[in-house]
mmCIF file of C-alpha atoms in Angstrom:
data_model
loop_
_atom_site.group_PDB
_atom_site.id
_atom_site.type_symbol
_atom_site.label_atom_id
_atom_site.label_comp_id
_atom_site.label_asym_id
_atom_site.label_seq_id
_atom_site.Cartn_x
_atom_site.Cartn_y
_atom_site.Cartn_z
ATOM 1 C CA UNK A 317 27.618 2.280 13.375
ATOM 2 C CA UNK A 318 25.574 -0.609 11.507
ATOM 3 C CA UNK A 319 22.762 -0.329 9.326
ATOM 4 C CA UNK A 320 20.445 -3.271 8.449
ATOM 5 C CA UNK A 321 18.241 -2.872 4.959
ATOM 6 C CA UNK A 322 15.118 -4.996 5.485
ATOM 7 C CA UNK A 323 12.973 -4.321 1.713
ATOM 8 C CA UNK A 324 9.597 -6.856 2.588
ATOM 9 C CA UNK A 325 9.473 -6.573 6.114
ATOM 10 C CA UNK A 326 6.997 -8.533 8.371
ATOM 11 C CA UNK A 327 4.808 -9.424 11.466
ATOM 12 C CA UNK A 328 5.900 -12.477 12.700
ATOM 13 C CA UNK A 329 2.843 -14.442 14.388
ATOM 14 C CA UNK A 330 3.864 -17.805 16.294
ATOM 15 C CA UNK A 331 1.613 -20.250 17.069
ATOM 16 C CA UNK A 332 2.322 -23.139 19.090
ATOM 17 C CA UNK A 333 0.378 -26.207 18.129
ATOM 18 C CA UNK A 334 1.089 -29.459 19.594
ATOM 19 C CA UNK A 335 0.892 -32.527 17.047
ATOM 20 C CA UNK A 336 -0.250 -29.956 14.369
ATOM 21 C CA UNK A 337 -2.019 -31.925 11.982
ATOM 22 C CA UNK A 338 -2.947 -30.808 8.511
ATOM 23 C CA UNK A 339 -6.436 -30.666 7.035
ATOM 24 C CA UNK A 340 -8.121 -30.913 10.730
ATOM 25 C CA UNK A 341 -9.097 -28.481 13.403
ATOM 26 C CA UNK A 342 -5.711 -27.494 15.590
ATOM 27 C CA UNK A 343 -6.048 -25.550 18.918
ATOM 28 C CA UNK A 344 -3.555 -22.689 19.343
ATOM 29 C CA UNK A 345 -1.793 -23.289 22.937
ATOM 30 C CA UNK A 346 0.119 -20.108 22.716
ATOM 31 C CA UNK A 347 0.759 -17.448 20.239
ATOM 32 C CA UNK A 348 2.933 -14.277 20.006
ATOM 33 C CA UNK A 349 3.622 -11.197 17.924
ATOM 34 C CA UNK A 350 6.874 -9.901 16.998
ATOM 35 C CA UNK A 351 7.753 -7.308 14.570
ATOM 36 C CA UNK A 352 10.162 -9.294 12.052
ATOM 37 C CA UNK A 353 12.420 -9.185 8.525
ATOM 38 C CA UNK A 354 15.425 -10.770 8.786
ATOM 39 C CA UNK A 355 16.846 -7.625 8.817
ATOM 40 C CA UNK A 356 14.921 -6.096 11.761
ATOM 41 C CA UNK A 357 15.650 -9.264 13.711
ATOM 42 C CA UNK A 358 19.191 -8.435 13.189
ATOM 43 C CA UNK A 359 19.143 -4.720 14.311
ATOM 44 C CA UNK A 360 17.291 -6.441 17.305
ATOM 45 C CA UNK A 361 20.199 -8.482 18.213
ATOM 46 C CA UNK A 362 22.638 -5.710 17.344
ATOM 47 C CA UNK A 363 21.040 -3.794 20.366
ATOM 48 C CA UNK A 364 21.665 -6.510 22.819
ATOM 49 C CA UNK A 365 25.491 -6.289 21.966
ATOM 50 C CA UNK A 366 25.557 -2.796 22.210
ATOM 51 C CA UNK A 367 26.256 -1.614 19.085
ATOM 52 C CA UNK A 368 24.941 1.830 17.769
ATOM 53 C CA UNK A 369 22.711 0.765 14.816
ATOM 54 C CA UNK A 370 20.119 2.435 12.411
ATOM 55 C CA UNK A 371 17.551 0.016 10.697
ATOM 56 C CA UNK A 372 15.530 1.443 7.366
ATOM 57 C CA UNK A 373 13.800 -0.350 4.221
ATOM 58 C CA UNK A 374 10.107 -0.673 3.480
ATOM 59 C CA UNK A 375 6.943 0.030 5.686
ATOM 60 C CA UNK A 376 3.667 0.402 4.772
ATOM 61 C CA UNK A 377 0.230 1.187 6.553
ATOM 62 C CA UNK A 378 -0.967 0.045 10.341
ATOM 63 C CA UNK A 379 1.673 -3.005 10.541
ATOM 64 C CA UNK A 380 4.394 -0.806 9.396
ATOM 65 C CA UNK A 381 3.467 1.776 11.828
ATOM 66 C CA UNK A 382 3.625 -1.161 14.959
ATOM 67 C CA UNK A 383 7.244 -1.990 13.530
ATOM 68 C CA UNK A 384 8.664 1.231 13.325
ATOM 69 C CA UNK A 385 6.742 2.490 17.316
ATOM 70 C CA UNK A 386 8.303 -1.027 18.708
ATOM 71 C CA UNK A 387 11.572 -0.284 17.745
ATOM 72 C CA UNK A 388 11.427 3.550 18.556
ATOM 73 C CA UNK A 389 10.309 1.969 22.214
ATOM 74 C CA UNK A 390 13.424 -0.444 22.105
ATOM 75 C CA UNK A 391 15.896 2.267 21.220
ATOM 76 C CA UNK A 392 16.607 1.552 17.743
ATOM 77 C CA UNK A 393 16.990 3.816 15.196
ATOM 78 C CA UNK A 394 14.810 3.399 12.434
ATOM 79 C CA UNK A 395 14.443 5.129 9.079
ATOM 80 C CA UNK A 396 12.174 3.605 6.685
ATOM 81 C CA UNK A 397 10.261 4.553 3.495
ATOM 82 C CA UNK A 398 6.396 4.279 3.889
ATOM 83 C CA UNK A 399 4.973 2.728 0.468
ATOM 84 C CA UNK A 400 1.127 2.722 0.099
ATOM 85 C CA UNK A 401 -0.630 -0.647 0.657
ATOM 86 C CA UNK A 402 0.253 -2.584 4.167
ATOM 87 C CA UNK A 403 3.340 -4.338 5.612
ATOM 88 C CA UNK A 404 2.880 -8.592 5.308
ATOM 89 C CA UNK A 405 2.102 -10.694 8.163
ATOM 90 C CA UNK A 406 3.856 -14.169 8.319
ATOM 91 C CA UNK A 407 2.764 -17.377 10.334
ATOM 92 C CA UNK A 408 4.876 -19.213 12.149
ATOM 93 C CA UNK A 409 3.175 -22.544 13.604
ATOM 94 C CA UNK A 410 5.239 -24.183 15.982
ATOM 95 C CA UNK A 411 5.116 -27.984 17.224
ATOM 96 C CA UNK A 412 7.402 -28.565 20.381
ATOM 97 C CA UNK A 413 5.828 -32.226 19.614
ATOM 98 C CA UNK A 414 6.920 -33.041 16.721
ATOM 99 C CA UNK A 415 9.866 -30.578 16.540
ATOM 100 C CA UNK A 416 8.924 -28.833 13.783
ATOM 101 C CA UNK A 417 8.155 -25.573 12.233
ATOM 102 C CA UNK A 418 5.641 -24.707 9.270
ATOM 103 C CA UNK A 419 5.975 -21.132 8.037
ATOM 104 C CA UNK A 420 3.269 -19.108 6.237
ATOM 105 C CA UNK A 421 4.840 -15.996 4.061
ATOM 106 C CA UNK A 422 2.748 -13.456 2.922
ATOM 107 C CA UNK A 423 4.280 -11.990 -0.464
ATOM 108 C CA UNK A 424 4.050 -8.185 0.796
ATOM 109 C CA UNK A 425 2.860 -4.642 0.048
ATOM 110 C CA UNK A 426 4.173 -3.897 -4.018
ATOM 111 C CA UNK A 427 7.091 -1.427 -4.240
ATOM 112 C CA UNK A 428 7.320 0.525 -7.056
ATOM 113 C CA UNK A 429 10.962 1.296 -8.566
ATOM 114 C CA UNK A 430 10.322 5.095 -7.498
ATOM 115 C CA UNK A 431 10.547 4.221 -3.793
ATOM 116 C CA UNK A 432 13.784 2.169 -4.902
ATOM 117 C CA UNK A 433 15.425 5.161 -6.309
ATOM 118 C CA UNK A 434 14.472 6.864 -2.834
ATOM 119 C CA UNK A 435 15.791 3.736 -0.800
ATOM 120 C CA UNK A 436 19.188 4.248 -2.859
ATOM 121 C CA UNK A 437 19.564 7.782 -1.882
ATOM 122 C CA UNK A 438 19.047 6.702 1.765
ATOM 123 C CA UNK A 439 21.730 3.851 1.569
ATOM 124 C CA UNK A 440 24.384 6.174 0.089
ATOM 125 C CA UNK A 441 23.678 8.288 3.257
ATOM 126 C CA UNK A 442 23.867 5.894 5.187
ATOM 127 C CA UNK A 443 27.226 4.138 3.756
ATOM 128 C CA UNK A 444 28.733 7.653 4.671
ATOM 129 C CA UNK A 445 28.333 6.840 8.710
ATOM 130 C CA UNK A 446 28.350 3.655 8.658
ATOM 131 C CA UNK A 447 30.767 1.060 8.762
ATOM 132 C CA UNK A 448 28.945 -1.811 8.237
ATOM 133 C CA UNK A 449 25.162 -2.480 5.982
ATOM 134 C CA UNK A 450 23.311 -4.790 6.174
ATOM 135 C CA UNK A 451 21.397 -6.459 2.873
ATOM 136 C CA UNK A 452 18.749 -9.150 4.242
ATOM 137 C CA UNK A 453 15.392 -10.830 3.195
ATOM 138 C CA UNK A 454 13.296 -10.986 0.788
ATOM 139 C CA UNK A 455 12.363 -8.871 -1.956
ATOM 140 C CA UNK A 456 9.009 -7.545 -2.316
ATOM 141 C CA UNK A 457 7.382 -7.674 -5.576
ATOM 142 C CA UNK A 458 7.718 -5.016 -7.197
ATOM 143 C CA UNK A 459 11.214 -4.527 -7.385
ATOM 144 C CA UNK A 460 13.854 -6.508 -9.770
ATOM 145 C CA UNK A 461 15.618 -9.009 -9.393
ATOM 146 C CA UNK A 462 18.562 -6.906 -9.108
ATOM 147 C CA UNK A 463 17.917 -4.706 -6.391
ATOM 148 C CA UNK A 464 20.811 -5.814 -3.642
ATOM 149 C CA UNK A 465 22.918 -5.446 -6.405
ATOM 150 C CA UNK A 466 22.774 -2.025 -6.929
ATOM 151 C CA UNK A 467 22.180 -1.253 -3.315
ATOM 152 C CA UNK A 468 25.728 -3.056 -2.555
ATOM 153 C CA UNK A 469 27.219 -1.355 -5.167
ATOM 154 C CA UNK A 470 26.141 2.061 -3.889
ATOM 155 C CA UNK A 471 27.369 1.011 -0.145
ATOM 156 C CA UNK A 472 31.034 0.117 -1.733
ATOM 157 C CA UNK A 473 31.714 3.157 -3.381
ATOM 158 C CA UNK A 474 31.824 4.715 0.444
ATOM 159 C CA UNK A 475 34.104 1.981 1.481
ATOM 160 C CA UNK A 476 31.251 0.514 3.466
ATOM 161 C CA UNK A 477 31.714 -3.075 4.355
ATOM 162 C CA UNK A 478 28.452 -5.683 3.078
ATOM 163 C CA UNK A 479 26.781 -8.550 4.494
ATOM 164 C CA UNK A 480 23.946 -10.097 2.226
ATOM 165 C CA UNK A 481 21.833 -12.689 3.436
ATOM 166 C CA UNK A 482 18.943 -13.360 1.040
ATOM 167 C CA UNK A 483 18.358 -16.374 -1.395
ATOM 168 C CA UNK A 484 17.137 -17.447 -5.048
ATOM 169 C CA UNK A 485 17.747 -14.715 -7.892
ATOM 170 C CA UNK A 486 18.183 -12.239 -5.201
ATOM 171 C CA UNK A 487 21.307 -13.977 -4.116
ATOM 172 C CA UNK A 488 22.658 -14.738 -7.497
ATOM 173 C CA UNK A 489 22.047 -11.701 -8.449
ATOM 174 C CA UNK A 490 23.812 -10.396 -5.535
ATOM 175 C CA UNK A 491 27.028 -12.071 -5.971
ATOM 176 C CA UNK A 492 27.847 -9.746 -8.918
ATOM 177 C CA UNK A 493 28.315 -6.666 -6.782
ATOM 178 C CA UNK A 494 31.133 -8.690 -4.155
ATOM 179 C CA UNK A 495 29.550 -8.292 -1.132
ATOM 180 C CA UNK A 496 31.952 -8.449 1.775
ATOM 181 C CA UNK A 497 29.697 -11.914 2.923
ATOM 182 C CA UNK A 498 26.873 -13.866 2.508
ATOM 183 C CA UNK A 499 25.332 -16.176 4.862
ATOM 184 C CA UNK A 500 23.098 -18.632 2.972
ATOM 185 C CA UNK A 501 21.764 -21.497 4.740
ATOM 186 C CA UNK A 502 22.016 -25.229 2.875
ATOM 187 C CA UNK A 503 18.516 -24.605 1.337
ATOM 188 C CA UNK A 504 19.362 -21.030 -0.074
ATOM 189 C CA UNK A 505 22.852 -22.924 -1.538
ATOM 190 C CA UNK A 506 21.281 -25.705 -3.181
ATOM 191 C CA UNK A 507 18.712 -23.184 -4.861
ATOM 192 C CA UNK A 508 21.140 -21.067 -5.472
ATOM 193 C CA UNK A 509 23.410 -23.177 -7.421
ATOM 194 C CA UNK A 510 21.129 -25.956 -7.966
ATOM 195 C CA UNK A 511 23.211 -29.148 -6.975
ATOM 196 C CA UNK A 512 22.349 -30.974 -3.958
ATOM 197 C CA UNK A 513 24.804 -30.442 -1.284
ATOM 198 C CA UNK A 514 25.970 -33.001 1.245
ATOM 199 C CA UNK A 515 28.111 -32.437 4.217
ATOM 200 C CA UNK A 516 31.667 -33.930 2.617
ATOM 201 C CA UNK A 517 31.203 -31.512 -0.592
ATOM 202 C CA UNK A 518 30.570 -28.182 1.877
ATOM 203 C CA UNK A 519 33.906 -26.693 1.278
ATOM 204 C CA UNK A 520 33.771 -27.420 -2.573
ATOM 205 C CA UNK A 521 30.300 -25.645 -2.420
ATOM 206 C CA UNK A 522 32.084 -22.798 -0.625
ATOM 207 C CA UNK A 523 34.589 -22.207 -3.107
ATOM 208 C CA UNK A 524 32.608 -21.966 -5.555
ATOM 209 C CA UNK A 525 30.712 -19.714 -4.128
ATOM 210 C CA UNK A 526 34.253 -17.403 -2.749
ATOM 211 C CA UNK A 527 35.083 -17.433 -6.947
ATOM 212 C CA UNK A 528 31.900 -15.790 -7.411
ATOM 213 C CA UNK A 529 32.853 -12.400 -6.118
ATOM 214 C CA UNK A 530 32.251 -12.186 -1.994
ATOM 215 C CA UNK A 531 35.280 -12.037 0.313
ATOM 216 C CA UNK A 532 33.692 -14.338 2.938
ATOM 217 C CA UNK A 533 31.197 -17.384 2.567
ATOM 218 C CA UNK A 534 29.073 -18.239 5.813
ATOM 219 C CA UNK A 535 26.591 -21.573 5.231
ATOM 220 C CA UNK A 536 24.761 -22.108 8.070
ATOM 221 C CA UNK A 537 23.718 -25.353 9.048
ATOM 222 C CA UNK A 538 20.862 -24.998 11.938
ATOM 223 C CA UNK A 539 21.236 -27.129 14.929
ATOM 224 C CA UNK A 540 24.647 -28.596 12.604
ATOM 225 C CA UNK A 541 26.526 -25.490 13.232
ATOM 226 C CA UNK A 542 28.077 -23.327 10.391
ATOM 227 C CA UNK A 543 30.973 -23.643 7.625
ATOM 228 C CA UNK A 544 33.006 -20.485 7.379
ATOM 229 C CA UNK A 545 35.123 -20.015 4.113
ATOM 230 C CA UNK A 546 37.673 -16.953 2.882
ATOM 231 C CA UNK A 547 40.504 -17.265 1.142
ATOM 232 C CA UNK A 548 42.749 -17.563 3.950
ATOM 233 C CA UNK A 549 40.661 -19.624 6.369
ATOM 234 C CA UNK A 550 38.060 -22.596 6.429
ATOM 235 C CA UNK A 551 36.296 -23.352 9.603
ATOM 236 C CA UNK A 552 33.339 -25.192 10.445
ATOM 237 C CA UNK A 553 31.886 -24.750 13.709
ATOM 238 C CA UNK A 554 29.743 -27.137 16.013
ATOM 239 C CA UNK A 555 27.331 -25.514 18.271
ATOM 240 C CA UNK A 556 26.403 -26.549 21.993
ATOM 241 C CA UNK A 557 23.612 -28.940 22.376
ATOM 242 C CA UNK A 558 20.131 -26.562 23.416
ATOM 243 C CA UNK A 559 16.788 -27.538 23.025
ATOM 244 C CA UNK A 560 15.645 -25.499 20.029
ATOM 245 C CA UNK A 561 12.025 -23.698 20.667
ATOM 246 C CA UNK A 562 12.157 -21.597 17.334
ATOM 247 C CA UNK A 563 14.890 -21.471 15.018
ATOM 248 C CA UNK A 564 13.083 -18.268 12.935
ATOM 249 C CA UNK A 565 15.507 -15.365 14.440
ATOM 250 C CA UNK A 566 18.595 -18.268 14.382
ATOM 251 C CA UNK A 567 20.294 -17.436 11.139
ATOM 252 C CA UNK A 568 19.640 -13.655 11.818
ATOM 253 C CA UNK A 569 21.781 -14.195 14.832
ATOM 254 C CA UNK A 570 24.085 -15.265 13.409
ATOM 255 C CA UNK A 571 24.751 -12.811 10.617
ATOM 256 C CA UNK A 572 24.471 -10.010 13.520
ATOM 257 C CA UNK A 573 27.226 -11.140 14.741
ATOM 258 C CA UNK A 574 29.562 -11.345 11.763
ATOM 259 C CA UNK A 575 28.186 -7.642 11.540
ATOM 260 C CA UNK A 576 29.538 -6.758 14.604
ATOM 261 C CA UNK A 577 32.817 -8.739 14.024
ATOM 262 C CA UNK A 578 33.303 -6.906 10.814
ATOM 263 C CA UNK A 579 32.680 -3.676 13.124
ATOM 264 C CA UNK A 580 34.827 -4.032 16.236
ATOM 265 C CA UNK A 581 37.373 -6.037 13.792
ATOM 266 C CA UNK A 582 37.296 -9.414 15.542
ATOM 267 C CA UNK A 583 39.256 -12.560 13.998
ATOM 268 C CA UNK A 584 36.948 -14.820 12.223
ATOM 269 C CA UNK A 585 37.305 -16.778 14.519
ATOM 270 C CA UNK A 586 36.446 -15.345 17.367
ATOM 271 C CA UNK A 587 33.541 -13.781 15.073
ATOM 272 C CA UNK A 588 32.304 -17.581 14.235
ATOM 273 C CA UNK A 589 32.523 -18.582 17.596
ATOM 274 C CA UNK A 590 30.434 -16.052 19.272
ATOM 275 C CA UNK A 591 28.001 -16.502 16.217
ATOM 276 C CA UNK A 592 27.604 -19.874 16.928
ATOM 277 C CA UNK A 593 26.842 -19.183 20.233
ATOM 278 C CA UNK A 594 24.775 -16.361 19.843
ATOM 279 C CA UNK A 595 22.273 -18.631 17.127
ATOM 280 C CA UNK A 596 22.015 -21.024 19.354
ATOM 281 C CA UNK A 597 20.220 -18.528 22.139
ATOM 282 C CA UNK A 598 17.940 -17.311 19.561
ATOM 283 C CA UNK A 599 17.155 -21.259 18.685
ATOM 284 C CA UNK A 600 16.358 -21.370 22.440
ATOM 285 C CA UNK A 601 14.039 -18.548 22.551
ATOM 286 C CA UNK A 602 10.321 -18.024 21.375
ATOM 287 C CA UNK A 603 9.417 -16.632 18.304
ATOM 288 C CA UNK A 604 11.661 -13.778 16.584
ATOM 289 C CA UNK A 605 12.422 -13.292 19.946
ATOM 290 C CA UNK A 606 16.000 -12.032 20.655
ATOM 291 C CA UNK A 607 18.156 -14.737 22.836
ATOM 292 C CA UNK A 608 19.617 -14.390 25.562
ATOM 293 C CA UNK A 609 23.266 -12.990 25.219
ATOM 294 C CA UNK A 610 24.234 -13.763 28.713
ATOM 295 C CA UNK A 611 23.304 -17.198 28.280
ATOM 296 C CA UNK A 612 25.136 -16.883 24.606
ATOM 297 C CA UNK A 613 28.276 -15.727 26.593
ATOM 298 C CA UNK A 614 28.153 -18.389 28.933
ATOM 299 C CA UNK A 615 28.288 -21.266 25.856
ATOM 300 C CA UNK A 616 31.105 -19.630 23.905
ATOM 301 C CA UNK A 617 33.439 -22.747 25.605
ATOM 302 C CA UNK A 618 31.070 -25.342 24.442
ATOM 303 C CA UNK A 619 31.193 -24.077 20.681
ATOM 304 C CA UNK A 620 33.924 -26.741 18.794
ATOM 305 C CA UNK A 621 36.010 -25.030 16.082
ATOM 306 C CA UNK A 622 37.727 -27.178 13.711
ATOM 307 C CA UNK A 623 40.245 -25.551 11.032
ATOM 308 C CA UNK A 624 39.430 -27.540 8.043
#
């Protein structure tokens, strides 16, 4: 079994605008609602593969309440800790004009470190039936900066294997405990380590990131593909050409996939490639919208590997 930790969970509302223009009146040509954190997108996509997985965290008040009744309806565990005030709604507002994305992220309900202690309680529980946990998002404020530290550290002492995908302190932070991978994107890297990277010094930037404690380094790249590092491999992987409607659930794809890998105990590359693919369907769908795994499936020949 998997477990994803989402700690600032979300409403995601998409809005498609075309030739969204700022400081002037913009009419919404479609919108849509989908219960979101990176980690709940990920539990989402774990579903569609088949896998048996529980998703807990942080929920507060009417929102919270949606998020945990959707994904009761869809057949996904869920566990959460209700905190007072109410779960955050983000805006996404979508051009299929001009191609691009704005994002609007509400900070979140507070969390007070008493409903941490409770969340670490629940993770040890969980590390004992599960074989893979899932670290992603955000933090709320509230909690310190060294939250999916400790959380890691608690999942490790069951033997549990550890994906984190957050960024800023939060990731840095992170590193210390030697999660089993990370998945930053470019962004999260640069802030991370605050150098700009370009494409030719990706596998330096790896590295340095693989001597900082995790067993496997994921950057992913958007439409670009993904750079894989361990320290026996180094892989970077080209996706197949799709036309991108929303690349919010993309990168949550992805690391859904490299918990399932871990899981079944798929090669990294075979775990890349299907990741690849897999991203790409979510950049095809709307919204947080789960893609189509079929259609992910049916790409995994188009997806270039090249052993760097």
């Amino acid at each position: 079994m998997i477990a994803t930790i989402t700690l600032n969970p979300a409403i995601d509302k998409s809005i498609f605008i075309q030739n969204f223009t700022i400081g002037k009146t913009n009419r919404a040509h479609v919108d849509r609602i989908d219960p979101g954190g990176k980690g709940i997108n990920v539990a989402k996509v774990l579903k569609q593969l088949g896998c048996q997985v529980i998703t807990s965290g942080f929920l507060a008040g009417n929102n919270g309440r949606y998020i945990s009744s959707f994904l009761t309806e869809q057949g996904i565990m869920n566990d959460f800790i209700v905190i007072p005030g109410e779960t955050r709604q983000n805006l996404k507002i979508i051009d299929p004009i001009k191609k691009t994305i704005t994002e609007i992220n509400e900070p979140g309900a507070e969390v007070d470190e008493c409903y941490l202690k409770q969340l670490m309680d629940k993770v040890k529980e969980l590390a004992s039936q599960c074989q893979v946990i899932v670290f992603s998002g955000s933090l709320p404020p509230g909690l310190p900066d060294y939250a999916y530290k400790e959380l890691i550290l608690l999942a490790k002492e069951k033997g549990t294997q550890t994906i984190l995908d957050t960024g800023g302190i939060a990731l840095w932070q992170g590193l210390a405990a030697c999660p089993t991978l990370i998945k930053p994107n470019k962004y999260e890297v640069e802030e991370v380590l605050q150098v700009k990277v370009s494409e030719d010094k990706l596998v330096n930037i790896a590295e340095r990131l693989l001597a900082s404690g995790p067993e496997i380094v994921v950057i992913s790249l958007g439409a670009r593909g993904a750079l894989l590092a361990s320290r026996q491999q180094k892989m970077r992987a080209y996706p197949p050409v799709v036309e991108a409607n929303s690349t919010v659930g993309a990168g949550d794809a992805m690391v859904a996939v490299f918990a399932y890998g871990l899981e079944r105990g798929l090669s990294l590359t075979d775990t890349l490639r299907l990741a690849t693919a897999v991203s790409a369907a979510a950049a095809a769908a709307h919204g947080s919208e789960v893609g189509d795994i079929e259609l992910a499936k049916n790409m995994l020949p188009e997806v270039k590997i090249q052993e760097i």
